Amino acid sequence: MTAAARPGVPEPPADAPAGGLEVVEYTDPLCPWAWGSEPKLRRLRALLAGRAVWRPVYGVLFDEEEDDPAPDPAAETAWYARYIAGISSHTGAPHAVRLARVAACSRPASLAAVAAERQGPAVAAAVLRRLRESVFVLGEPADTTDRVRAAVTGLPRLDEGLLLADMTDHQVRDRLTADRAEARAPVPEVLGLSGPPPHPGAAKEAGDGYRYALPTLLFVGPAGRRVVPGWRPLGEYLAAARAVAPGLPAEAGRLDPDAALELHLSLTRADLEQLTTDGRPPARAVRLESGNGPLWLHPAYAEGHPANAQLHPAYTERQPAPAADRAPGR
């Protein structure tokens, strides 16, 4: 029985490669669990390259339509900073030394992520990364158009004027409206879900319905669909992909750290563990500190990074990594 013939299973897209696998990623630029999952998802994209169509769906995590203003913004910010730090303890992802505020809305950042797709996948990936670094490294969420502009300024190969113009384009806005609606129509498998802590991925109440917990990946292929919600190991994603698209190849090789930096521009310790041959920091990187370990930035990516405008010049000093960071597998 094909996917199209199975009740409730959407048909793979017409432009899907051989094997007919589609990966739908429900996410948000400002979601801390999505930020922490990025190293695994970078690895998964590499493993499925040429074998799958990958479609991001931006769920608008912080939404004026659903959220009432906080009665005490300072207390909310302090609570949310602790919440992010707690998530970082599970994911290993960097978090900001100081969070300026809870994002008022993730719609501007999501519009920027959608608009960036018009400039190609490499630019789109770099824009999304900068938007995430704005909150989880610098503590300044890109929650307005002006803050989006500040976050992405200086990105290699990005046409900033075109990005800002495309954020106002009706097709980009319609796409985000459709994404938001799709994220609020979760498949039955995630309703009332119980699973392994710390983030099993059960659908969240939103307005008068539910939305996917972020991140959630939906795999759709010739043999049906599988949903992998919340914080899960890489192996679960691969098992789901192979279950719906039998015949996917074994894992591809890892990259030299400098090659990984050239491809991704910005790497965390978890990125090095997932993507590289030995986990050591790239030799020619610029080191950027956070509240939970460093990032290693490509020099061209670091040159226009908003961290340069902060009162911490050591953030972008070129310096050798400590011995612990150079240990294999770290």
Coordinates of C-alpha atoms in Angstrom, one line a residue:
M1 CA 0.0 0.0 0.0
T2 CA 1.4 3.4 -0.9
A3 CA 1.6 6.4 1.4
A4 CA -1.1 8.1 -0.7
A5 CA -3.4 5.1 -0.2
R6 CA -3.0 5.1 3.6
P7 CA -5.7 7.1 5.5
G8 CA -4.3 10.2 7.1
V9 CA -0.9 9.9 5.5
P10 CA 0.0 12.8 3.2
E11 CA 1.5 11.9 -0.2
P12 CA 5.2 12.6 -0.7
P13 CA 5.8 15.7 -2.8
A14 CA 6.1 15.4 -6.5
D15 CA 9.8 16.7 -6.5
A16 CA 10.9 14.1 -3.9
P17 CA 14.0 12.2 -4.9
A18 CA 14.2 8.5 -5.5
G19 CA 12.7 6.8 -2.4
G20 CA 10.0 9.4 -2.0
L21 CA 11.0 10.6 1.5
E22 CA 9.8 13.9 2.9
V23 CA 11.0 15.3 6.2
V24 CA 8.8 18.0 7.8
E25 CA 10.5 19.9 10.6
Y26 CA 8.2 21.8 12.9
T27 CA 10.4 24.4 14.5
D28 CA 10.9 28.1 15.5
P29 CA 14.0 30.3 15.3
L30 CA 13.7 31.1 19.0
C31 CA 12.9 27.7 20.5
P32 CA 15.5 26.5 23.0
W33 CA 14.9 22.8 22.3
A34 CA 15.2 23.4 18.6
W35 CA 18.5 25.2 19.2
G36 CA 19.7 22.3 21.3
S37 CA 18.7 19.8 18.6
E38 CA 20.4 21.6 15.8
P39 CA 23.6 19.5 15.9
K40 CA 21.7 16.3 15.5
L41 CA 19.5 17.7 12.7
R42 CA 22.6 19.0 10.9
R43 CA 23.9 15.5 11.0
L44 CA 20.6 14.1 9.9
R45 CA 20.4 16.4 6.9
A46 CA 23.9 15.3 5.8
L47 CA 22.9 11.6 6.1
L48 CA 19.7 12.2 4.0
A49 CA 21.3 14.6 1.5
G50 CA 20.0 13.7 -2.0
R51 CA 17.6 11.2 -0.5
A52 CA 14.9 13.4 1.0
V53 CA 13.0 16.7 0.6
W54 CA 13.4 18.6 3.9
R55 CA 10.6 21.1 4.6
P56 CA 10.8 23.5 7.6
V57 CA 7.5 24.6 9.1
Y58 CA 7.7 27.6 11.4
G59 CA 5.2 27.3 14.3
V60 CA 5.5 30.8 15.7
L61 CA 6.3 29.8 19.3
F62 CA 5.9 33.3 20.8
D63 CA 2.7 34.7 19.3
E64 CA 0.8 37.8 20.1
E65 CA -2.4 36.1 19.2
E66 CA -2.1 33.5 22.0
D67 CA 0.1 35.1 24.7
D68 CA -1.0 37.8 27.2
P69 CA 1.7 40.4 28.2
A70 CA 3.6 39.4 31.3
P71 CA 2.6 41.3 34.5
D72 CA 6.2 41.4 35.6
P73 CA 8.6 41.3 32.6
A74 CA 11.7 41.2 34.7
A75 CA 10.5 38.2 36.7
E76 CA 9.4 36.5 33.6
T77 CA 12.8 37.1 32.0
A78 CA 14.6 35.7 35.1
W79 CA 12.4 32.6 35.1
Y80 CA 12.9 32.1 31.3
A81 CA 16.7 32.5 31.6
R82 CA 16.7 29.7 34.2
Y83 CA 14.5 27.6 32.0
I84 CA 16.9 28.0 29.0
A85 CA 19.8 27.1 31.2
G86 CA 18.0 24.0 32.4
I87 CA 17.4 22.9 28.8
S88 CA 21.1 23.6 28.0
S89 CA 22.1 21.2 30.8
H90 CA 20.3 18.4 28.8
T91 CA 21.3 19.5 25.3
G92 CA 24.8 20.9 25.9
A93 CA 23.8 23.9 23.8
P94 CA 25.2 27.4 24.6
H95 CA 23.0 29.9 26.4
A96 CA 23.4 33.6 27.0
V97 CA 25.3 34.9 30.0
R98 CA 22.5 37.4 30.4
L99 CA 19.1 37.3 28.8
A100 CA 17.8 40.8 28.0
R101 CA 14.1 39.8 27.8
V102 CA 11.7 37.1 26.8
A103 CA 10.9 37.4 23.1
A104 CA 7.8 39.5 22.5
C105 CA 7.1 37.5 19.3
S106 CA 8.9 35.1 17.1
R107 CA 6.9 36.1 14.0
P108 CA 9.7 38.6 12.7
A109 CA 12.4 36.0 13.1
S110 CA 10.2 33.4 11.4
L111 CA 9.4 35.8 8.5
A112 CA 13.2 36.3 8.1
A113 CA 13.8 32.5 8.1
V114 CA 11.2 32.0 5.4
A115 CA 12.4 35.0 3.3
A116 CA 16.0 33.8 3.5
E117 CA 15.0 30.6 1.6
R118 CA 14.7 32.8 -1.5
Q119 CA 18.5 33.4 -1.4
G120 CA 19.3 29.7 -1.4
P121 CA 19.8 27.0 1.3
A122 CA 23.3 28.1 2.4
V123 CA 22.1 31.7 3.1
A124 CA 18.9 30.4 4.7
A125 CA 20.9 28.2 7.1
A126 CA 23.2 31.0 8.1
V127 CA 20.3 33.4 8.7
L128 CA 18.5 30.8 10.9
R129 CA 21.7 30.2 12.8
R130 CA 22.2 34.0 13.5
L131 CA 18.6 34.4 14.6
R132 CA 19.1 31.6 17.1
E133 CA 22.5 33.0 18.3
S134 CA 20.8 36.3 18.9
V135 CA 18.9 34.9 21.8
F136 CA 20.8 31.8 22.9
V137 CA 24.3 33.4 22.7
L138 CA 23.9 37.1 22.9
G139 CA 20.7 37.3 25.0
E140 CA 19.0 39.7 22.6
P141 CA 16.2 37.9 20.8
A142 CA 15.5 39.1 17.3
D143 CA 11.8 39.8 18.0
T144 CA 11.3 42.9 15.8
T145 CA 12.3 43.8 12.3
D146 CA 15.0 46.1 13.5
R147 CA 16.4 43.4 15.8
V148 CA 16.4 40.9 12.9
R149 CA 18.4 43.4 10.9
A150 CA 20.9 43.7 13.7
A151 CA 21.2 40.0 14.1
V152 CA 21.9 39.2 10.4
T153 CA 24.1 42.2 9.5
G154 CA 27.4 41.2 8.0
L155 CA 26.4 37.6 7.1
P156 CA 28.5 36.4 4.1
R157 CA 26.5 36.2 0.8
L158 CA 23.3 37.7 2.4
D159 CA 21.6 40.5 0.5
E160 CA 20.2 42.3 3.6
G161 CA 18.0 44.7 1.7
L162 CA 16.4 41.9 -0.3
L163 CA 15.8 39.9 2.9
L164 CA 14.0 42.8 4.6
A165 CA 12.0 43.5 1.5
D166 CA 11.0 39.9 1.2
M167 CA 9.9 39.8 4.8
T168 CA 7.0 42.2 3.8
D169 CA 6.1 40.2 0.6
H170 CA 2.6 38.8 0.7
Q171 CA 3.8 35.3 -0.5
V172 CA 6.3 35.1 2.4
R173 CA 3.6 36.2 4.9
D174 CA 1.1 33.8 3.4
R175 CA 3.6 31.0 3.8
L176 CA 4.2 31.8 7.4
T177 CA 0.4 31.9 8.0
A178 CA 0.1 28.5 6.4
D179 CA 3.1 27.2 8.5
R180 CA 1.5 28.4 11.7
A181 CA -1.8 26.7 10.9
E182 CA -0.1 23.5 9.9
A183 CA 1.8 23.5 13.2
R184 CA -1.5 23.8 15.0
A185 CA -2.9 20.7 13.3
P186 CA -0.7 18.0 14.9
V187 CA -1.1 14.3 13.9
P188 CA -3.0 12.1 16.5
E189 CA 0.2 10.3 17.5
V190 CA 1.5 13.3 19.5
L191 CA -1.8 14.1 21.3
G192 CA -1.6 13.0 25.0
L193 CA 1.8 11.5 24.3
S194 CA 3.9 10.3 27.2
G195 CA 7.5 9.4 26.7
P196 CA 11.1 9.7 27.9
P197 CA 12.0 12.9 29.8
P198 CA 13.1 15.6 29.6
H199 CA 11.1 16.6 26.6
P200 CA 8.9 13.7 25.2
G201 CA 7.2 16.0 22.7
A202 CA 3.5 15.8 23.4
A203 CA 1.4 18.4 21.6
K204 CA 1.0 21.6 23.5
E205 CA -2.3 23.4 24.2
A206 CA -2.4 26.6 22.0
G207 CA -5.4 28.9 21.8
D208 CA -8.5 26.6 21.4
G209 CA -6.5 23.7 20.1
Y210 CA -3.0 22.1 20.0
R211 CA 0.3 22.7 18.3
Y212 CA 3.3 20.5 17.8
A213 CA 5.9 20.6 20.5
L214 CA 9.2 21.9 19.0
P215 CA 11.1 20.4 17.4
T216 CA 9.0 17.7 15.9
L217 CA 10.0 15.8 12.8
L218 CA 7.4 14.0 10.6
F219 CA 8.8 11.5 8.1
V220 CA 6.6 10.6 5.2
G221 CA 7.5 8.0 2.6
P222 CA 6.3 5.1 0.5
A223 CA 5.8 2.9 3.6
G224 CA 3.8 5.4 5.6
R225 CA 4.7 8.0 8.2
R226 CA 6.5 8.3 11.5
V227 CA 6.6 11.2 13.9
V228 CA 9.6 11.8 16.2
P229 CA 8.7 14.7 18.6
G230 CA 10.7 16.5 21.3
W231 CA 14.2 15.7 22.4
R232 CA 15.3 12.4 20.8
P233 CA 18.6 10.7 19.9
L234 CA 19.8 10.8 16.3
G235 CA 19.1 7.0 16.0
E236 CA 15.4 7.5 16.4
Y237 CA 15.3 10.0 13.5
L238 CA 17.2 7.5 11.3
A239 CA 15.0 4.6 12.3
A240 CA 11.9 6.6 11.4
A241 CA 13.4 7.6 8.1
R242 CA 14.3 4.0 7.2
A243 CA 10.9 2.7 8.4
V244 CA 9.0 4.8 5.9
A245 CA 11.6 4.8 3.1
P246 CA 13.3 1.4 3.1
G247 CA 16.7 1.1 1.4
L248 CA 18.2 4.3 2.7
P249 CA 22.0 4.0 2.8
A250 CA 24.2 3.6 5.9
E251 CA 25.6 6.6 7.6
A252 CA 27.9 8.9 5.6
G253 CA 31.4 9.9 6.8
R254 CA 32.1 12.7 9.2
L255 CA 34.0 15.9 8.2
D256 CA 37.4 17.3 9.2
P257 CA 36.7 20.1 11.7
D258 CA 37.9 22.8 9.4
A259 CA 35.7 21.5 6.6
A260 CA 32.8 21.5 8.9
L261 CA 33.5 25.1 9.8
E262 CA 33.7 26.0 6.1
L263 CA 30.3 24.4 5.5
H264 CA 28.4 25.5 8.6
L265 CA 30.2 28.8 9.6
S266 CA 29.3 28.4 13.3
L267 CA 29.9 25.3 15.5
T268 CA 29.2 24.4 19.1
R269 CA 30.8 21.6 21.0
A270 CA 27.8 19.4 20.3
D271 CA 28.2 20.2 16.6
L272 CA 31.8 19.1 16.7
E273 CA 30.8 15.8 18.4
Q274 CA 28.0 15.1 15.8
L275 CA 29.7 16.3 12.6
T276 CA 33.4 15.9 12.8
T277 CA 36.0 13.2 12.8
D278 CA 37.5 13.8 16.2
G279 CA 35.6 16.6 18.0
R280 CA 38.5 19.0 18.1
P281 CA 37.9 22.8 17.5
P282 CA 38.8 24.0 14.0
A283 CA 42.3 25.5 13.8
R284 CA 41.3 28.8 12.1
A285 CA 38.1 29.6 14.1
V286 CA 37.2 32.6 16.1
R287 CA 36.2 31.6 19.6
L288 CA 33.0 33.1 21.0
E289 CA 32.2 32.5 24.7
S290 CA 28.7 31.8 26.1
G291 CA 27.2 30.9 29.4
N292 CA 27.6 27.2 28.5
G293 CA 30.7 26.7 26.5
P294 CA 32.1 28.3 23.4
L295 CA 31.2 28.6 19.8
W296 CA 33.7 28.5 17.0
L297 CA 33.0 30.9 14.2
H298 CA 34.4 31.0 10.6
P299 CA 36.4 34.3 10.3
A300 CA 34.1 35.6 7.6
Y301 CA 31.1 34.8 9.7
A302 CA 32.7 36.4 12.8
E303 CA 33.7 39.6 11.1
G304 CA 30.2 41.1 11.0
H305 CA 28.9 39.2 14.0
P306 CA 26.7 41.3 16.4
A307 CA 28.9 40.1 19.3
N308 CA 31.4 42.7 18.1
A309 CA 29.1 45.4 19.3
Q310 CA 28.8 44.0 22.8
L311 CA 30.9 45.2 25.8
H312 CA 32.8 41.9 25.8
P313 CA 35.7 42.2 23.2
A314 CA 37.1 38.9 24.4
Y315 CA 34.1 37.2 22.9
T316 CA 35.8 37.5 19.5
E317 CA 39.4 37.3 20.3
R318 CA 41.3 34.7 18.5
Q319 CA 42.7 32.4 21.1
P320 CA 43.7 28.7 21.3
A321 CA 41.1 26.4 22.8
P322 CA 41.8 25.1 26.3
A323 CA 43.2 21.6 26.5
A324 CA 39.8 20.1 27.5
D325 CA 38.2 21.5 24.3
R326 CA 41.0 19.9 22.2
A327 CA 40.4 16.4 23.7
P328 CA 39.2 13.9 21.1
G329 CA 35.4 13.4 21.1
R330 CA 34.6 16.6 23.0

